[in-house]
Each structure stands twice: as structure tokens, then as C-alpha cells.
CSV table of C-alpha atoms in Angstrom, one decimal:
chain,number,residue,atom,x,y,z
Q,1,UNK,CA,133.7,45.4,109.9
Q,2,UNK,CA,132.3,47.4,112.8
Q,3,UNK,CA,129.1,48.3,110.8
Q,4,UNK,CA,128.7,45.2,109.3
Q,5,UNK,CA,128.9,43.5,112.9
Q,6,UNK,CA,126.3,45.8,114.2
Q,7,UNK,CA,123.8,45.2,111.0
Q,8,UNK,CA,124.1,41.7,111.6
Q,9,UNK,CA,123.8,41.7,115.8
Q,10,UNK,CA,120.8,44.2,115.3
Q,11,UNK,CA,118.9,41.6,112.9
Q,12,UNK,CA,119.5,39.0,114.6
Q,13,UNK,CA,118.6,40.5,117.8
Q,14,UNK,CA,115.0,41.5,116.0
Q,15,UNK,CA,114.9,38.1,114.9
Q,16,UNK,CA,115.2,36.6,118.8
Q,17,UNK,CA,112.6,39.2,119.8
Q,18,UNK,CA,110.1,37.1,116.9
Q,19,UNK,CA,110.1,39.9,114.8
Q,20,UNK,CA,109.6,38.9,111.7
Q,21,UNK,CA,109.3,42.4,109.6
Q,22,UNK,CA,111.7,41.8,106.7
Q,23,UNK,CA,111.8,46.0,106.1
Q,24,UNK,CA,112.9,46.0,109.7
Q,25,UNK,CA,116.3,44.1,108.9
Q,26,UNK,CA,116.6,46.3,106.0
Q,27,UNK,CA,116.1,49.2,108.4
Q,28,UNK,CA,118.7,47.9,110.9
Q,29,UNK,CA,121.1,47.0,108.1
Q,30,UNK,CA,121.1,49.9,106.3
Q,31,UNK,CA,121.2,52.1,109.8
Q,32,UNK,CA,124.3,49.6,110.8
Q,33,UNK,CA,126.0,51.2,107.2
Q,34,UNK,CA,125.1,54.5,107.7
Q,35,UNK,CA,125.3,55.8,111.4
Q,36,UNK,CA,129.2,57.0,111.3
Q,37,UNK,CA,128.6,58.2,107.4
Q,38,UNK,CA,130.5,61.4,108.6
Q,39,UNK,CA,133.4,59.7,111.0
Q,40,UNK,CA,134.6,58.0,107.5
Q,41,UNK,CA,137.7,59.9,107.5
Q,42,UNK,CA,138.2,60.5,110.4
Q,43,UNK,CA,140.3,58.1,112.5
Q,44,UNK,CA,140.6,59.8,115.8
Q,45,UNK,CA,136.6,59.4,115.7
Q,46,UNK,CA,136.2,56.5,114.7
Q,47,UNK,CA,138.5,54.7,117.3
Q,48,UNK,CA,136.8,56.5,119.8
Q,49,UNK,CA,133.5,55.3,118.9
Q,50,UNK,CA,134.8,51.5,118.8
Q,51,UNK,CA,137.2,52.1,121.7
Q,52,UNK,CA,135.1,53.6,124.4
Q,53,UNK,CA,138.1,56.1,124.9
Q,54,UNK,CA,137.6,58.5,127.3
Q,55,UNK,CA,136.1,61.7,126.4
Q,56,UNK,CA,139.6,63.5,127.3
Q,57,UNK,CA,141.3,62.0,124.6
Q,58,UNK,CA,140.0,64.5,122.0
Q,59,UNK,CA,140.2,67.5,121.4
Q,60,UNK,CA,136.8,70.0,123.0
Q,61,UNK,CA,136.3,70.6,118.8
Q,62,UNK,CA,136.5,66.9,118.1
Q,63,UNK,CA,134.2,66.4,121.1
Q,64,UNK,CA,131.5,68.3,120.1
Q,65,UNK,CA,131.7,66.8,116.6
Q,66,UNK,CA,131.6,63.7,117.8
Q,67,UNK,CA,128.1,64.5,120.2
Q,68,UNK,CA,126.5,65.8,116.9
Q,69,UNK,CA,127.8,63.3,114.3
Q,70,UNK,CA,124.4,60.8,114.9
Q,71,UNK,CA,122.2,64.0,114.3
Q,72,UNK,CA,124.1,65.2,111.1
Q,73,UNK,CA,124.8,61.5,110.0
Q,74,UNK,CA,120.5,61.3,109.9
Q,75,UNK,CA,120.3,64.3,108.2
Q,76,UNK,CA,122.3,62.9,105.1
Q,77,UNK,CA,120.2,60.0,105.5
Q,78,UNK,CA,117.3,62.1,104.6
Q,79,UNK,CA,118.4,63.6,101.7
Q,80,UNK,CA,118.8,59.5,100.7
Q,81,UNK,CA,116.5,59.0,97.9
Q,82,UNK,CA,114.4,56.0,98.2
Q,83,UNK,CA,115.9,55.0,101.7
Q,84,UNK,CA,113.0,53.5,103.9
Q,85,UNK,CA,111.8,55.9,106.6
Q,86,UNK,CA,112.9,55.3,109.8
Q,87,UNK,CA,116.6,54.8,109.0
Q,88,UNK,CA,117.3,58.3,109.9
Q,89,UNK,CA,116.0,58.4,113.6
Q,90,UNK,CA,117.7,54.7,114.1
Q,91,UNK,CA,120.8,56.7,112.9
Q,92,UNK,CA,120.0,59.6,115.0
Q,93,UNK,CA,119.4,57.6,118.0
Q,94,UNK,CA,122.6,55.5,118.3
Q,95,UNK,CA,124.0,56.7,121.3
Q,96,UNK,CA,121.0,57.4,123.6
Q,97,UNK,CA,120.8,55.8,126.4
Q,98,UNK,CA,117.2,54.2,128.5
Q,99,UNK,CA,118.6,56.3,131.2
Q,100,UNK,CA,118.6,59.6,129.3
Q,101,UNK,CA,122.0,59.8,129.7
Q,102,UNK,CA,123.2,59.7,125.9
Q,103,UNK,CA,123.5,61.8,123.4
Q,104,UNK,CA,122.6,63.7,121.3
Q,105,UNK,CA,119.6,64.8,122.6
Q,106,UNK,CA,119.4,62.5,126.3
Q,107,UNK,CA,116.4,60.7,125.2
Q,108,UNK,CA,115.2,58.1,128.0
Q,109,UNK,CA,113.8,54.7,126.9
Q,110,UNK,CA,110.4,56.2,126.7
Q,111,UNK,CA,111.2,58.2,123.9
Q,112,UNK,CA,113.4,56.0,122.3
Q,113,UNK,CA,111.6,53.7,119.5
Q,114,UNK,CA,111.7,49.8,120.0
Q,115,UNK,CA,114.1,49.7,116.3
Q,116,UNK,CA,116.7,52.0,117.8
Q,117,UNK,CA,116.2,50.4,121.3
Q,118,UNK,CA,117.5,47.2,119.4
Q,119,UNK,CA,120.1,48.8,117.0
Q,120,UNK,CA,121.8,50.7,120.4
Q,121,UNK,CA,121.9,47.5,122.5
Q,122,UNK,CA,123.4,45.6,119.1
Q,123,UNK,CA,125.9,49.0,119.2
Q,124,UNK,CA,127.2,48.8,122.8
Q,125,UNK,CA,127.4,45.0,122.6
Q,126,UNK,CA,129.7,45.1,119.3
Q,127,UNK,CA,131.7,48.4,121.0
Q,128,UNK,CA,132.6,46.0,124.0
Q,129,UNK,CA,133.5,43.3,121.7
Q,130,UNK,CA,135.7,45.8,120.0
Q,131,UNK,CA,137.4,46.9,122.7
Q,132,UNK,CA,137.9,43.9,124.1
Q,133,UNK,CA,139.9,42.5,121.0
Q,134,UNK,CA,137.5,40.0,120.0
Q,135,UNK,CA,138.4,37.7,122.9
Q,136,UNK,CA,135.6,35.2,123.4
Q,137,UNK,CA,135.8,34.2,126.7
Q,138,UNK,CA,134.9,37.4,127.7
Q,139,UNK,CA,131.5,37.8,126.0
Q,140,UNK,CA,129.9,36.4,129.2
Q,141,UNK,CA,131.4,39.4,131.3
Q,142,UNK,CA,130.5,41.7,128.5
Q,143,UNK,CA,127.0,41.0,128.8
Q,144,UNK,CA,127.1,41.1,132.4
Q,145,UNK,CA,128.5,44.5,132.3
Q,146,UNK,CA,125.5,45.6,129.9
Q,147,UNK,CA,122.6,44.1,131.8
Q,148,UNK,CA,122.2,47.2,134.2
Q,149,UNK,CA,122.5,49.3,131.3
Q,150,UNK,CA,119.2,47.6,129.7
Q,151,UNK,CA,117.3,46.7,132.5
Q,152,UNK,CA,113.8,48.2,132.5
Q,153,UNK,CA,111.5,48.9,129.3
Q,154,UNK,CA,111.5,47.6,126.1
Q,155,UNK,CA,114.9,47.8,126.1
Q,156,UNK,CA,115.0,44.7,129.0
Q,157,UNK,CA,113.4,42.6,126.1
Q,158,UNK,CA,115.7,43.5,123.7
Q,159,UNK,CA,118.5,43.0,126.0
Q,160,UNK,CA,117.0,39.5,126.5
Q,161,UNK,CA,116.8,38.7,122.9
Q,162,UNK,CA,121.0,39.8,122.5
Q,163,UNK,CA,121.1,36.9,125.2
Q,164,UNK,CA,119.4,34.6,123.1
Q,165,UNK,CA,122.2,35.2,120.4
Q,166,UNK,CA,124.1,31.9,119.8
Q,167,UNK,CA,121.8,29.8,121.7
């Protein structure tokens, strides 16, 4: 669900921003499908990814898995025979931040690609929506709470096209 959620937000995120690049959606779908590739059996990790847990919850092992799984996760995407290119840095890029403070490698918005700018704002939007059950009077507050997040660059514009969502 979580994936398919994210494929979905991200294209039609892309589609508000009127891009109209149909191997774009592929790239965001396919991206949505592959970023936690290696959290598949693992639980722990994969609750903490939807749950925003806090980082002392796991274990300093699990941790550093978990700060490296978008970097090996883009690596298998590589070795993906006939995969479009640019899935692997959306992959690689999922948790980086426009402020630098992300990870894996604290990129800052200028470093950070316009598709990965919108597949990370369609990830935190569908975290919070996890973690908040679903509940939909709460996706006001929600994006309220990610507006400073996405304020400046071309993530701003992408922020603005996740508002557009359902309007």
C-alpha cells in the first residue's frame, strides 16, 4: 500500500506541476515500487520508515542499515535490466532533505533533481498520512506541518503542486 500510495501521490504531483512526460510517471512509479526493495523483510524497518519512529527505537546496527538502505536499494536498481535511467538516483534520493539535512548523503535542494524533489515531498506527505492512521481531517495539519520543510527552490513548486492534489 505504502508504495503504491507514494507512486500514485508522486504522479499526480508531476501531473499538477503540468508535466506531462509519460516516462516521468513511469520513473516515479517504478521508484515508488522499488525504494525499500531491501526493507522487504524486514518489519522493524519498515515501520520505522512509515512511522516516523524515533531513531532510538532501533538498534545502532539497524540504524546504520536503515541510513544506507536508499543507496543499496539504487544499486539493485542498476543491475535492473531495461529499467529507465533515472530510477536509481530517485531511489537513492528518498530521504534527502532541501535543507541538507537527510540522508544518505545530506544533499540540499540544489543537488537534489526536480524528479526526486517530487518523489521525496510525495514520500513525507504519504509517511504523515501513515502515521496519522489515515484520518482525513487531519491532512490540512499535515500539510501545514510540511510547508516549512519545502519552502524554497524547486521543491516550493512541488510542494505547491501536492496542494493542488484533490482540488
Amino acid at each position: 500500500e505504502h508504495s503504491l500510495l507514494i507512486s500514485y501521490v508522486s504522479c499526480m504531483i508531476a501531473e499538477r506541476m503540468g508535466i506531462e512526460d509519460p516516462d516521468l510517471k513511469v520513473k516515479l512509479s517504478v521508484a515508488g515500487f522499488l525504494h525499500n526493495i531491501i526493507l522487504k523483510d524486514n518489519d522493524k524497518l519498515k515501520s520505522f520508515e512509515v512511522n516516523v519512529v524515533k531513531s532510538q527505537s532501533l538498534e545502532q546496527k539497524e540504524l546504520k542499515f536503515f541510513h544506507a538502505h536508499p543507496l543499496v536499494a539504487a544499486q539493485l536498481v542498476k543491475q535492473i535490466k531495461d529499467l529507465p535511467s533515472g530510477i536509481a538516483e530517485i531511489v537513492s534520493q528518498h530521504h534527502e532533505l532541501p535543507d541538507g539535512t537527510g540522508f544518505p548523503q545530506g544533499l540540499d535542494a540544489s543537488r537534489i533533481a526536480t524528479p526526486s524533489a517530487i518523489f521525496i515531498v510525495a514520500h513525507c506527505f504519504v509517511d504523515e498520512i501513515y502515521r496519522n492512521k489515515f484520518k482525513k481531517e487531519i491532512f490540512h495539519n499535515i500539510l501545514f506541518e510540511l510547508k516549512p520543510i519545502f519552502k524554497s527552490g524547486h521543491f516550493a513548486k512541488v510542494y505547491d503542486a501536492l496542494l493542488k492534489i484533490g482540488h
